[in-house]
PDB file of C-alpha atoms in Angstrom:
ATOM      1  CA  UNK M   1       0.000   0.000   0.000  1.00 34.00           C
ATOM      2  CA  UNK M   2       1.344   3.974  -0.808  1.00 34.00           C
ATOM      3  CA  UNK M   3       1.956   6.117   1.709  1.00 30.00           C
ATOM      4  CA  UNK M   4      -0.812   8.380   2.748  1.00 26.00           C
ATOM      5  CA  UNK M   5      -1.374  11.704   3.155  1.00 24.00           C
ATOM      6  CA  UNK M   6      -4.175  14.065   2.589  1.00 24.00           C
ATOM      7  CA  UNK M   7      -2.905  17.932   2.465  1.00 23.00           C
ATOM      8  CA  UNK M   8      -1.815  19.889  -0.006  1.00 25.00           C
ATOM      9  CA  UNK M   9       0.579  21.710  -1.363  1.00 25.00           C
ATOM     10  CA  UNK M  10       2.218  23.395  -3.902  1.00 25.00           C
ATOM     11  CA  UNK M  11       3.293  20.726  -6.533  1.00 32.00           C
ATOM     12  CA  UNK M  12       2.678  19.360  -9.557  1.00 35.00           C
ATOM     13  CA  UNK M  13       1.149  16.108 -10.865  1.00 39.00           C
ATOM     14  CA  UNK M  14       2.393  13.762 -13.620  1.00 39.00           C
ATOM     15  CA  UNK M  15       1.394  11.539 -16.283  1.00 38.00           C
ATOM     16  CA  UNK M  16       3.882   8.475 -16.287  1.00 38.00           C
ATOM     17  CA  UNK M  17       4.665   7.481 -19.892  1.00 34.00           C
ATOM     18  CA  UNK M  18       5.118   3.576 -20.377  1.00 36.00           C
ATOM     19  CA  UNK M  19       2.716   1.394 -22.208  1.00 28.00           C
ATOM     20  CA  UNK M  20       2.326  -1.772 -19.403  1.00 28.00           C
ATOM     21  CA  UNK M  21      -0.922  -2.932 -18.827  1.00 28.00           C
ATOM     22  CA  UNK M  22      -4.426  -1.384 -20.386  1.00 24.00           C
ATOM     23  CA  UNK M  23      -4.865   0.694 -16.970  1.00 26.00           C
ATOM     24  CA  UNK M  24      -1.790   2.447 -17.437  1.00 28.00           C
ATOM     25  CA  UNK M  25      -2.377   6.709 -18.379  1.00 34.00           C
ATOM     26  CA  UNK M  26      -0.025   6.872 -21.224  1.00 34.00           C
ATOM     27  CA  UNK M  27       1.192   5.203 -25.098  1.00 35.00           C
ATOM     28  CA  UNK M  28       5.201   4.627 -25.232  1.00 36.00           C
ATOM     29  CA  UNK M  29       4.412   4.924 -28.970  1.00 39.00           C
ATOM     30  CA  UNK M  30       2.957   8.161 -28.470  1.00 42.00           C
ATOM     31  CA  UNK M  31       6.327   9.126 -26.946  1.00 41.00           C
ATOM     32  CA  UNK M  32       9.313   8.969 -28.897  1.00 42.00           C
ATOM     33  CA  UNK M  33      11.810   7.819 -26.073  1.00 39.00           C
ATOM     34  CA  UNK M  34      15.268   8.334 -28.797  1.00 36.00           C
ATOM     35  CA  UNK M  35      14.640  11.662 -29.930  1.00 38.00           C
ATOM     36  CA  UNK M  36      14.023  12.894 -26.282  1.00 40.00           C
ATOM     37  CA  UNK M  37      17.259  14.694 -25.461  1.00 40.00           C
ATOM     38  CA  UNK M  38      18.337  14.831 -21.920  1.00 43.00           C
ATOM     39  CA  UNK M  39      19.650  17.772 -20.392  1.00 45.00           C
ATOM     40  CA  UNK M  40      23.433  17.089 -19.298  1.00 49.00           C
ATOM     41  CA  UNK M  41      23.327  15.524 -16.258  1.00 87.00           C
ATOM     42  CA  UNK M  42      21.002  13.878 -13.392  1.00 94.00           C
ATOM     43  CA  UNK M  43      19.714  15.420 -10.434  1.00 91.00           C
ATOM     44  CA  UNK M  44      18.642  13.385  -7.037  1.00 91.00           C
ATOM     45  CA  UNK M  45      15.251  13.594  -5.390  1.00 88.00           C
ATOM     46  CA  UNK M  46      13.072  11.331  -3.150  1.00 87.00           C
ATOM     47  CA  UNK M  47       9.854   8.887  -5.064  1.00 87.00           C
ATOM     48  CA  UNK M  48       7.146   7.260  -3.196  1.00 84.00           C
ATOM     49  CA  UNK M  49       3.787   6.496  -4.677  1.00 83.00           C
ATOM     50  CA  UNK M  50       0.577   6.091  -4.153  1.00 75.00           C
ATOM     51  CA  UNK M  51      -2.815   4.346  -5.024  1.00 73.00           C
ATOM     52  CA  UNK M  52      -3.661   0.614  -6.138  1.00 72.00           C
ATOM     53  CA  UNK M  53       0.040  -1.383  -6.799  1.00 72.00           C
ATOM     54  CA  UNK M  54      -0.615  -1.601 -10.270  1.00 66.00           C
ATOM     55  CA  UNK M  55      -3.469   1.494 -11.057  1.00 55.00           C
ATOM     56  CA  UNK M  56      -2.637   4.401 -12.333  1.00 51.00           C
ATOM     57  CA  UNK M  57      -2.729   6.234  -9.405  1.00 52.00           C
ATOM     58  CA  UNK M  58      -4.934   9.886  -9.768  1.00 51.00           C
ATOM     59  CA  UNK M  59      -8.547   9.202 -10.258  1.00 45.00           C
ATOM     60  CA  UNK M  60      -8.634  12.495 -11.908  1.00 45.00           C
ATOM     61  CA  UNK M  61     -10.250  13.104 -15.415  1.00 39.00           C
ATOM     62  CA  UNK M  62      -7.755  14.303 -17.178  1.00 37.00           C
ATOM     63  CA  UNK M  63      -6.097  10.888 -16.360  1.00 37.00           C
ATOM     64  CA  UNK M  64      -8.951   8.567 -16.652  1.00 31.00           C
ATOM     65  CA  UNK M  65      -9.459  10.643 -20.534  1.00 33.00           C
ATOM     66  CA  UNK M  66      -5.852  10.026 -21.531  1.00 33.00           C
ATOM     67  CA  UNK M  67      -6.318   6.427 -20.408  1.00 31.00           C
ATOM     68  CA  UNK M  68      -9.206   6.119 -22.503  1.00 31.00           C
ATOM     69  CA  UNK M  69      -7.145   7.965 -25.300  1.00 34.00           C
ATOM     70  CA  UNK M  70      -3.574   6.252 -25.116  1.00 32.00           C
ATOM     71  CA  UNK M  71      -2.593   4.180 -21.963  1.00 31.00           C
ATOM     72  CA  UNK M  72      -0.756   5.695 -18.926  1.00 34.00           C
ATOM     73  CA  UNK M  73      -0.212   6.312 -14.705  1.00 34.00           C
ATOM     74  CA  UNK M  74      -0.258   9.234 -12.760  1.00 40.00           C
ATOM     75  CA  UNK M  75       2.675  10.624 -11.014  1.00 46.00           C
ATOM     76  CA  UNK M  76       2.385  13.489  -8.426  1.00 49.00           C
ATOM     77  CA  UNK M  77       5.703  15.687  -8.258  1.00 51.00           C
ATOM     78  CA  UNK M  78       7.494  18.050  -5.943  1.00 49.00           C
ATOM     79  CA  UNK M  79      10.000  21.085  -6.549  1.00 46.00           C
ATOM     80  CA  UNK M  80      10.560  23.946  -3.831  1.00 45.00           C
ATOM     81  CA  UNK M  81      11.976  25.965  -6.395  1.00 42.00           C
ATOM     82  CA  UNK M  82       8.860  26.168  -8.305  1.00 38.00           C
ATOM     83  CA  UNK M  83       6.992  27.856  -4.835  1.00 38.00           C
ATOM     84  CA  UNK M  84       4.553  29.896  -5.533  1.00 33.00           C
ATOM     85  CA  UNK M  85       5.266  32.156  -8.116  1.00 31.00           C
ATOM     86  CA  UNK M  86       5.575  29.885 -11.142  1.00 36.00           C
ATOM     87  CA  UNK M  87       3.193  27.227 -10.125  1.00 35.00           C
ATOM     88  CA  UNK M  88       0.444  30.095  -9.772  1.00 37.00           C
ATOM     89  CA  UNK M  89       1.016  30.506 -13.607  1.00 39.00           C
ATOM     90  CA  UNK M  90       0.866  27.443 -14.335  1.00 45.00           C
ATOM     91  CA  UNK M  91       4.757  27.096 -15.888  1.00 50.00           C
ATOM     92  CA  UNK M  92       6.357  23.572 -15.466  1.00 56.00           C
ATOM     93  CA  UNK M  93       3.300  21.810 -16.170  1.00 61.00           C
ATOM     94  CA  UNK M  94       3.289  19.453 -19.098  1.00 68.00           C
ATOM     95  CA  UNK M  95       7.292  19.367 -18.563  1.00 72.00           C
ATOM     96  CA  UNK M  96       9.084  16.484 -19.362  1.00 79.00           C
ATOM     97  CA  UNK M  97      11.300  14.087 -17.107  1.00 80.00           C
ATOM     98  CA  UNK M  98      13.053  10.556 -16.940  1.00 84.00           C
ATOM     99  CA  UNK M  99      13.170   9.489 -13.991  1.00 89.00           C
ATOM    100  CA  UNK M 100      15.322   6.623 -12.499  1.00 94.00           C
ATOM    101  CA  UNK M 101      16.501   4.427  -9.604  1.00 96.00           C
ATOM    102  CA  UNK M 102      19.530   2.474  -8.740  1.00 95.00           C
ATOM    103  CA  UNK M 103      19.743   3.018  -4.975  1.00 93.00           C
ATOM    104  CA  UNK M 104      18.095  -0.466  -4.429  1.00 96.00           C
ATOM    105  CA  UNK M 105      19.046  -3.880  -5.278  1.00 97.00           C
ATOM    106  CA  UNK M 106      15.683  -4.256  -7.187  1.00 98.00           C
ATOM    107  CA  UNK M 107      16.109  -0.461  -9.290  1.00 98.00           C
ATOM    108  CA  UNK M 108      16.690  -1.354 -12.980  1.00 97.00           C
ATOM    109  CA  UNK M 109      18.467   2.092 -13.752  1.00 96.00           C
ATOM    110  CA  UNK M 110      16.214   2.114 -16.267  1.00 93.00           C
ATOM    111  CA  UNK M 111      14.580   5.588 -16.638  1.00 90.00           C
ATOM    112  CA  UNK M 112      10.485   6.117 -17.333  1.00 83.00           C
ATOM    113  CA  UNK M 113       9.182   9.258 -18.861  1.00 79.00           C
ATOM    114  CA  UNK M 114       7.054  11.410 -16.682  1.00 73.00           C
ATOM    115  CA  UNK M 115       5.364  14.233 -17.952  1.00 72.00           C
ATOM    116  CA  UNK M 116       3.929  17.522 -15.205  1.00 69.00           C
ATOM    117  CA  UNK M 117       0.279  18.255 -15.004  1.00 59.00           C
ATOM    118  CA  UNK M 118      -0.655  19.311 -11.607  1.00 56.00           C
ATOM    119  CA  UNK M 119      -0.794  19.422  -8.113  1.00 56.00           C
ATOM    120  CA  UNK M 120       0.607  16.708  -5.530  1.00 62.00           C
ATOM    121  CA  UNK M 121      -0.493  15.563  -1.870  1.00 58.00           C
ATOM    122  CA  UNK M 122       1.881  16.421   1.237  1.00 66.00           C
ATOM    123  CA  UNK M 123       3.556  14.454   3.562  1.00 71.00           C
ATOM    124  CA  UNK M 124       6.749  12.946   2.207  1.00 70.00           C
ATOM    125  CA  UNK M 125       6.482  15.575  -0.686  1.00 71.00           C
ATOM    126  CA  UNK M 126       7.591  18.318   1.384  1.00 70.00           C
ATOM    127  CA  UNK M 127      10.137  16.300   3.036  1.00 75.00           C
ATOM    128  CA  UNK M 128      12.705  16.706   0.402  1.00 76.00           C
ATOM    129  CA  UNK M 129      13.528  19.767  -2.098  1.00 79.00           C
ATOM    130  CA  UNK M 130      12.325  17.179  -5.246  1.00 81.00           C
ATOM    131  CA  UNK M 131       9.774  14.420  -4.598  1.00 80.00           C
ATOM    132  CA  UNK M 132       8.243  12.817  -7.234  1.00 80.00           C
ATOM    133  CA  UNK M 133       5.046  10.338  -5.816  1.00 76.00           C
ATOM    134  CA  UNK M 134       4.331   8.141  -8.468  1.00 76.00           C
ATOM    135  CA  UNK M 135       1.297   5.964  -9.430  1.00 74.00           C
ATOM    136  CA  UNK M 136       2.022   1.734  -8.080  1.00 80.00           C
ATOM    137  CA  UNK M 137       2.528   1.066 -11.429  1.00 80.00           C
ATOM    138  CA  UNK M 138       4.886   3.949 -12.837  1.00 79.00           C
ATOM    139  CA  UNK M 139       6.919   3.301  -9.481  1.00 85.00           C
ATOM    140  CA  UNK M 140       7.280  -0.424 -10.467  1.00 90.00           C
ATOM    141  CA  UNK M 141       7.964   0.126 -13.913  1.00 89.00           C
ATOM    142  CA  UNK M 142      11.759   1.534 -12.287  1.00 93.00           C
ATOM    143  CA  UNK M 143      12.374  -1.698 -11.017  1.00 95.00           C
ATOM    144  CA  UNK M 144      14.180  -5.323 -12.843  1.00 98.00           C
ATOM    145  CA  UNK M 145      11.825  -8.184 -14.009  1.00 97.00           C
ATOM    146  CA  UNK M 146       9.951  -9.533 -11.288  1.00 97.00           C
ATOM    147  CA  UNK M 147      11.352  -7.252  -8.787  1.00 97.00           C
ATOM    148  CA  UNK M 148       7.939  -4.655  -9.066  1.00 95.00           C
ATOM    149  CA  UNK M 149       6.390  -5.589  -5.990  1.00 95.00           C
ATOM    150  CA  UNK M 150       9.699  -5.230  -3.826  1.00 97.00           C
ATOM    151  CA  UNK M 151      10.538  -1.815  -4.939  1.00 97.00           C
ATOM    152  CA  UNK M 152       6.854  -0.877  -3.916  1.00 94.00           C
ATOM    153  CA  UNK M 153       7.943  -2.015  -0.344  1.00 95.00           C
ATOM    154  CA  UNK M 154      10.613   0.002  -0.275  1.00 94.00           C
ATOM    155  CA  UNK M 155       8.840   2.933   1.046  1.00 89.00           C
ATOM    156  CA  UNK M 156      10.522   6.297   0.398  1.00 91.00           C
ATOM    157  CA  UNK M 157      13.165   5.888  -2.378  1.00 94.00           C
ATOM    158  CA  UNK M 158      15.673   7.890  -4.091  1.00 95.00           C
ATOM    159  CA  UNK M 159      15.716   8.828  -7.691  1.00 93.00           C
ATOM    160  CA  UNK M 160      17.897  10.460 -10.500  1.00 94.00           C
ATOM    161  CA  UNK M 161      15.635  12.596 -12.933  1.00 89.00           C
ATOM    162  CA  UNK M 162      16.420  15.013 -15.566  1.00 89.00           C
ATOM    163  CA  UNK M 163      14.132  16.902 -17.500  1.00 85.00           C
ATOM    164  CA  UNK M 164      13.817  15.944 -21.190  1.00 84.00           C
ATOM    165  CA  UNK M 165      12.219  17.372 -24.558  1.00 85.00           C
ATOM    166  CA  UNK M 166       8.847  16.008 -25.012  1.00 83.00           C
ATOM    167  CA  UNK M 167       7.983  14.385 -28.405  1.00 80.00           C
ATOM    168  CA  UNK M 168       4.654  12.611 -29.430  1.00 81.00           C
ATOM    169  CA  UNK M 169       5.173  11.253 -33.122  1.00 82.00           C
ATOM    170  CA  UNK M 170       2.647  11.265 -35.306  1.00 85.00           C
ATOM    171  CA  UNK M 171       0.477  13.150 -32.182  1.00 87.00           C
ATOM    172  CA  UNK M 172      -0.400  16.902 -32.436  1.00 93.00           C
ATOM    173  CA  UNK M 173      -1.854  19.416 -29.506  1.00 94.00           C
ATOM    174  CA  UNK M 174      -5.324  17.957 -28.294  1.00 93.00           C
ATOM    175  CA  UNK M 175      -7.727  19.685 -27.029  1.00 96.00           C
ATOM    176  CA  UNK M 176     -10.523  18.606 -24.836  1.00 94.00           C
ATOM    177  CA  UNK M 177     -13.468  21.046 -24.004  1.00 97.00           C
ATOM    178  CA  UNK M 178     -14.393  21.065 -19.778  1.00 95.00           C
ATOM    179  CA  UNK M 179     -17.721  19.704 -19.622  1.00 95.00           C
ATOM    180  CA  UNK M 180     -18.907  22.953 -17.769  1.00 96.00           C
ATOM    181  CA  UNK M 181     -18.465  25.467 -20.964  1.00 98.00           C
ATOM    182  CA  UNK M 182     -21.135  27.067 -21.976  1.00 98.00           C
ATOM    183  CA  UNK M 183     -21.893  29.686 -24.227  1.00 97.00           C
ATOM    184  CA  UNK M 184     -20.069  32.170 -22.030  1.00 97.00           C
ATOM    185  CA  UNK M 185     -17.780  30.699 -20.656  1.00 98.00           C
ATOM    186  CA  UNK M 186     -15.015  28.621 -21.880  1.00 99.00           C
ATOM    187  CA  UNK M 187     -12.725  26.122 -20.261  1.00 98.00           C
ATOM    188  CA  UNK M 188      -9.994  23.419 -21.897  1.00 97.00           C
ATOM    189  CA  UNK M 189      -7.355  20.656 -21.361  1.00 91.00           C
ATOM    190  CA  UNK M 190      -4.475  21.279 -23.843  1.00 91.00           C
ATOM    191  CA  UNK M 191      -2.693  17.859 -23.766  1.00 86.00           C
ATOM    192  CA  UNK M 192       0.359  16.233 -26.049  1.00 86.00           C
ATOM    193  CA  UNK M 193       1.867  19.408 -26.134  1.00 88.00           C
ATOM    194  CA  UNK M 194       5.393  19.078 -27.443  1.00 88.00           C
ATOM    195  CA  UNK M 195       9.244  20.333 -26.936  1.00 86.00           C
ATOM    196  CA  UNK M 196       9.650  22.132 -23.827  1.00 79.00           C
ATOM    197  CA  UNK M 197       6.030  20.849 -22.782  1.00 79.00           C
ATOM    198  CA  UNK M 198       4.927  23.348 -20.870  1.00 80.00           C
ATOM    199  CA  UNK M 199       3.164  26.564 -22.056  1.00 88.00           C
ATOM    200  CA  UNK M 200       3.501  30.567 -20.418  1.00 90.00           C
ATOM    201  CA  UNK M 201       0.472  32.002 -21.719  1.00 95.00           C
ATOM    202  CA  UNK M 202      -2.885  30.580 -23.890  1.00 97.00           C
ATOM    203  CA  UNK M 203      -5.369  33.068 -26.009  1.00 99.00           C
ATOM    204  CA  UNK M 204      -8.227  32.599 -27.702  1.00 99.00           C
ATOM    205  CA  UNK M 205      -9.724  34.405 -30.718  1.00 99.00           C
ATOM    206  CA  UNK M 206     -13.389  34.107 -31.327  1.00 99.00           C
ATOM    207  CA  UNK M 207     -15.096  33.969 -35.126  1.00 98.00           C
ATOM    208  CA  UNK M 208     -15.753  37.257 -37.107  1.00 96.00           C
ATOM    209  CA  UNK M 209     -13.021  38.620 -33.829  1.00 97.00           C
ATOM    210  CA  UNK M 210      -9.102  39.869 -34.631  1.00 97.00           C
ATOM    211  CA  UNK M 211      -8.747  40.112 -31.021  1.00 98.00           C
ATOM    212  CA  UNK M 212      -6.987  38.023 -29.114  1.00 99.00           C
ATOM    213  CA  UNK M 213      -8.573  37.361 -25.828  1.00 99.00           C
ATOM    214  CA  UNK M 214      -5.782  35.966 -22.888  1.00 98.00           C
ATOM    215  CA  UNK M 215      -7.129  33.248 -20.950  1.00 98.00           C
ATOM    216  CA  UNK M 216      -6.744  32.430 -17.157  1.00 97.00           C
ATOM    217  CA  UNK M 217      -5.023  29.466 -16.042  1.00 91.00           C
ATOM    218  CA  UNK M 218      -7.555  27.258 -14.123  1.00 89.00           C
ATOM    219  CA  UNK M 219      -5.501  24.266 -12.970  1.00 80.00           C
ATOM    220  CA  UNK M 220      -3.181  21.311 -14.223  1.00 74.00           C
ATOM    221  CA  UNK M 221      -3.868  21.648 -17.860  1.00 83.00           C
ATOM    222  CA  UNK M 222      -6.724  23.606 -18.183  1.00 89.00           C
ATOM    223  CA  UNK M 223      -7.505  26.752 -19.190  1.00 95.00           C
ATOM    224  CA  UNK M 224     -10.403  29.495 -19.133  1.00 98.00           C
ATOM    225  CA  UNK M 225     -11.966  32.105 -20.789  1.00 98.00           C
ATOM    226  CA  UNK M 226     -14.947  33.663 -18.966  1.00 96.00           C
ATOM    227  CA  UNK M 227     -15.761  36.802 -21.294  1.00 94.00           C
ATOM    228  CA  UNK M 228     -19.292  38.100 -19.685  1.00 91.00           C
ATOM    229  CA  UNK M 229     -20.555  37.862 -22.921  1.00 95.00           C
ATOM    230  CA  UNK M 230     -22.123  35.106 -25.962  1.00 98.00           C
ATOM    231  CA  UNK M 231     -18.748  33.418 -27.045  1.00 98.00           C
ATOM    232  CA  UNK M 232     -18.774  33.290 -31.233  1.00 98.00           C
ATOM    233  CA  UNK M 233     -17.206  29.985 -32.562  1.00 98.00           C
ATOM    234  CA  UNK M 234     -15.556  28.968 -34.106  1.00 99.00           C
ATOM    235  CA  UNK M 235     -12.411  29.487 -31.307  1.00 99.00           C
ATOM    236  CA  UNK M 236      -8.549  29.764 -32.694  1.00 99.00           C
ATOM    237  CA  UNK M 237      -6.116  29.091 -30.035  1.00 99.00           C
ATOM    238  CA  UNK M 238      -2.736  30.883 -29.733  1.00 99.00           C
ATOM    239  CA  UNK M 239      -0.121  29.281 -27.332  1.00 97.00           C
ATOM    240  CA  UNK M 240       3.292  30.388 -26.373  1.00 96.00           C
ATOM    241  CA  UNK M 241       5.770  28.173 -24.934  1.00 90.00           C
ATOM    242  CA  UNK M 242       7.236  29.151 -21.160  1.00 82.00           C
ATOM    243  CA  UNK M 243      10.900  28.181 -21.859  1.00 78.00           C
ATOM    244  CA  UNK M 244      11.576  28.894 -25.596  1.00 85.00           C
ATOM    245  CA  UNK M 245       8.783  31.841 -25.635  1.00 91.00           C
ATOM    246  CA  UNK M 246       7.721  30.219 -29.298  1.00 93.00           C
ATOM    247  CA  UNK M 247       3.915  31.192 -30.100  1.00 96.00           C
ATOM    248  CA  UNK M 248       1.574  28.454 -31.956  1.00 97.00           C
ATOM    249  CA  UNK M 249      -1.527  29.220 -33.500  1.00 98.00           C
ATOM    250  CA  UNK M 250      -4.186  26.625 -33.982  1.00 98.00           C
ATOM    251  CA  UNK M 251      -5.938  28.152 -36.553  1.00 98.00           C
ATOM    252  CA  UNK M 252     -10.377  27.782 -35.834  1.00 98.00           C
ATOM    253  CA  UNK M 253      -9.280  24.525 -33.663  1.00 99.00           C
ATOM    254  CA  UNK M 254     -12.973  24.693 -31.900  1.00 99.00           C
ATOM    255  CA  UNK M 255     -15.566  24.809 -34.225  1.00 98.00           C
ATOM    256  CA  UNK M 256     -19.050  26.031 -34.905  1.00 98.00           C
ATOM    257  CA  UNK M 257     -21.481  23.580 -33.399  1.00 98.00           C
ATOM    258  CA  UNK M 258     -18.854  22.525 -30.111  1.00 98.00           C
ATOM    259  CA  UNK M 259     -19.929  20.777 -27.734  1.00 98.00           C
ATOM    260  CA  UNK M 260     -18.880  20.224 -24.047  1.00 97.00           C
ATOM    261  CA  UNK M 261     -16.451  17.277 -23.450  1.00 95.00           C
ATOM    262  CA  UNK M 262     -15.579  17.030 -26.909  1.00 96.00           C
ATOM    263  CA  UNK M 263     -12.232  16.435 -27.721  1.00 94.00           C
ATOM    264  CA  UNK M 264     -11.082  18.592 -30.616  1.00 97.00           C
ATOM    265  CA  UNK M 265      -7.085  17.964 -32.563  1.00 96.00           C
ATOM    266  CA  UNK M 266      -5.148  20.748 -34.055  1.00 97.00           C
ATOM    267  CA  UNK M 267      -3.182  20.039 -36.690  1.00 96.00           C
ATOM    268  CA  UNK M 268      -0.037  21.935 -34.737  1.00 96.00           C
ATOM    269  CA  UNK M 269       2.751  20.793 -32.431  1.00 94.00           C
ATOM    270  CA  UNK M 270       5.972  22.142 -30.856  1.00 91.00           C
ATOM    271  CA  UNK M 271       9.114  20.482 -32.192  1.00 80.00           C
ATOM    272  CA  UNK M 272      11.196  18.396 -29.724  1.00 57.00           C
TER     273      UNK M 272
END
């Protein structure tokens, strides 16, 4: 069984890339683990995890849609540096990371691919600078052939991670309406974003507009647009990157006719 703890805090949650099982939250084809460069380098940090031993962790929509869409876990993740300022803003979510073990005689070395979406539980998160508190089964994908279940009992472990371009082949920007938008009021998830993953600032344009409307960051991957007025579709959707600054436009991604819950593709992607 995880640890448990119930406050939170500042953080960031992750979606664990590794195709395992069918209740994993993520595709490995969908991520192209060769062309994902590391940065030079591995930091340490502390990993526990959480949930059913082999679930994917979060219960959460957003991971229970890309499950439905792909394949993945959920990861929950820690950084003190990030406190408040750029978590507020949403920047370092969508981020990509390997993470690894090889403190343990049961750690592979192997790295998995973890990618930042939102926020993660207390406890043993705020117990080290980085803490990344993985789903049962991203934790036990770090470990050798047989050896899942004994990692698991570990308890608190430590890691290696280093941030890495994120690259979905074949996979551009998705996004999925909230199911509470309305005609005036508009909320999204903006998943499989690309290269440095994570995005500064998201507008919108309505139909018949040239005005580009800034949206608010809601949480994780979601973001709103609450106008106080009759939205026009169809919706274009401008995003700019929060490391590299470059600006995307998915030209009338949302369409005349949208519904809630939908899940609309662009036909746009950030480079790794």
């Amino acid at each position: 069984m995880a640890l448990s703890f119930v406050s939170f805090v500042f953080a960031f949650s992750a979606l664990f890339s590794l195709f395992i099982n069918p209740g994993a939250c993520f595709n490995r084809k969908l991520f192209d683990y060769s062309s994902a460069a590391a940065s030079s380098g591995w930091s340490t940090g502390g990993a526990t995890w959480y949930g059913s031993s082999n679930g994917a962790g979060s219960d959460g929509t957003w991971c229970l849609w890309v499950s439905k869409r792909s394949g993945s876990a959920s990861v929950l993740f820690h950084d003190r540096s990030w406190e408040p300022f750029n978590i507020q803003l949403g920047q370092g979510l969508r981020a990509c990371y390997q993470v690894k073990c090889t403190a343990n005689s049961t750690c592979s070395g192997n790295p998995v691919t973890v990618v930042i979406t939102d926020e993660c539980p207390g406890g043993p998160c705020l117990a080290e600078p980085v803490h990344f508190d993985m789903s049962g089964t991203a934790f036990g994908a770090m470990a050798l052939s047989g050896k899942a279940d004994q990692l698991r009992n570990v308890g608190v472990l430590q890691i290696q991670y280093t941030r890495v371009q994120c690259n979905y082949p074949g996979v551009d920007i998705t996004f999925r309406v909230d199911s509470g938008s309305n005609s005036n009021y508009f909320a999204v998830l903006i998943v499989y974003v690309g290269g440095d993953g994570d995005l500064q600032a998201v507008d919108l344009m309505q139909g018949g507009s040239t005005t580009w409307e800034s949206m608010e960051h809601s949480w994780g991957a979601v973001w709103m647009l609450n106008p106080g007025s009759t939205l026009q579709a169809p919706f274009s959707i401008r995003l700019t990157s929060g490391a590299s600054g470059k600006v995307l436009v998915a030209n009338n991604v949302i369409p005349v006719g949208w519904q809630p819950g939908a899940t609309y593709r662009s036909v746009v992607n950030y480079s790794s």
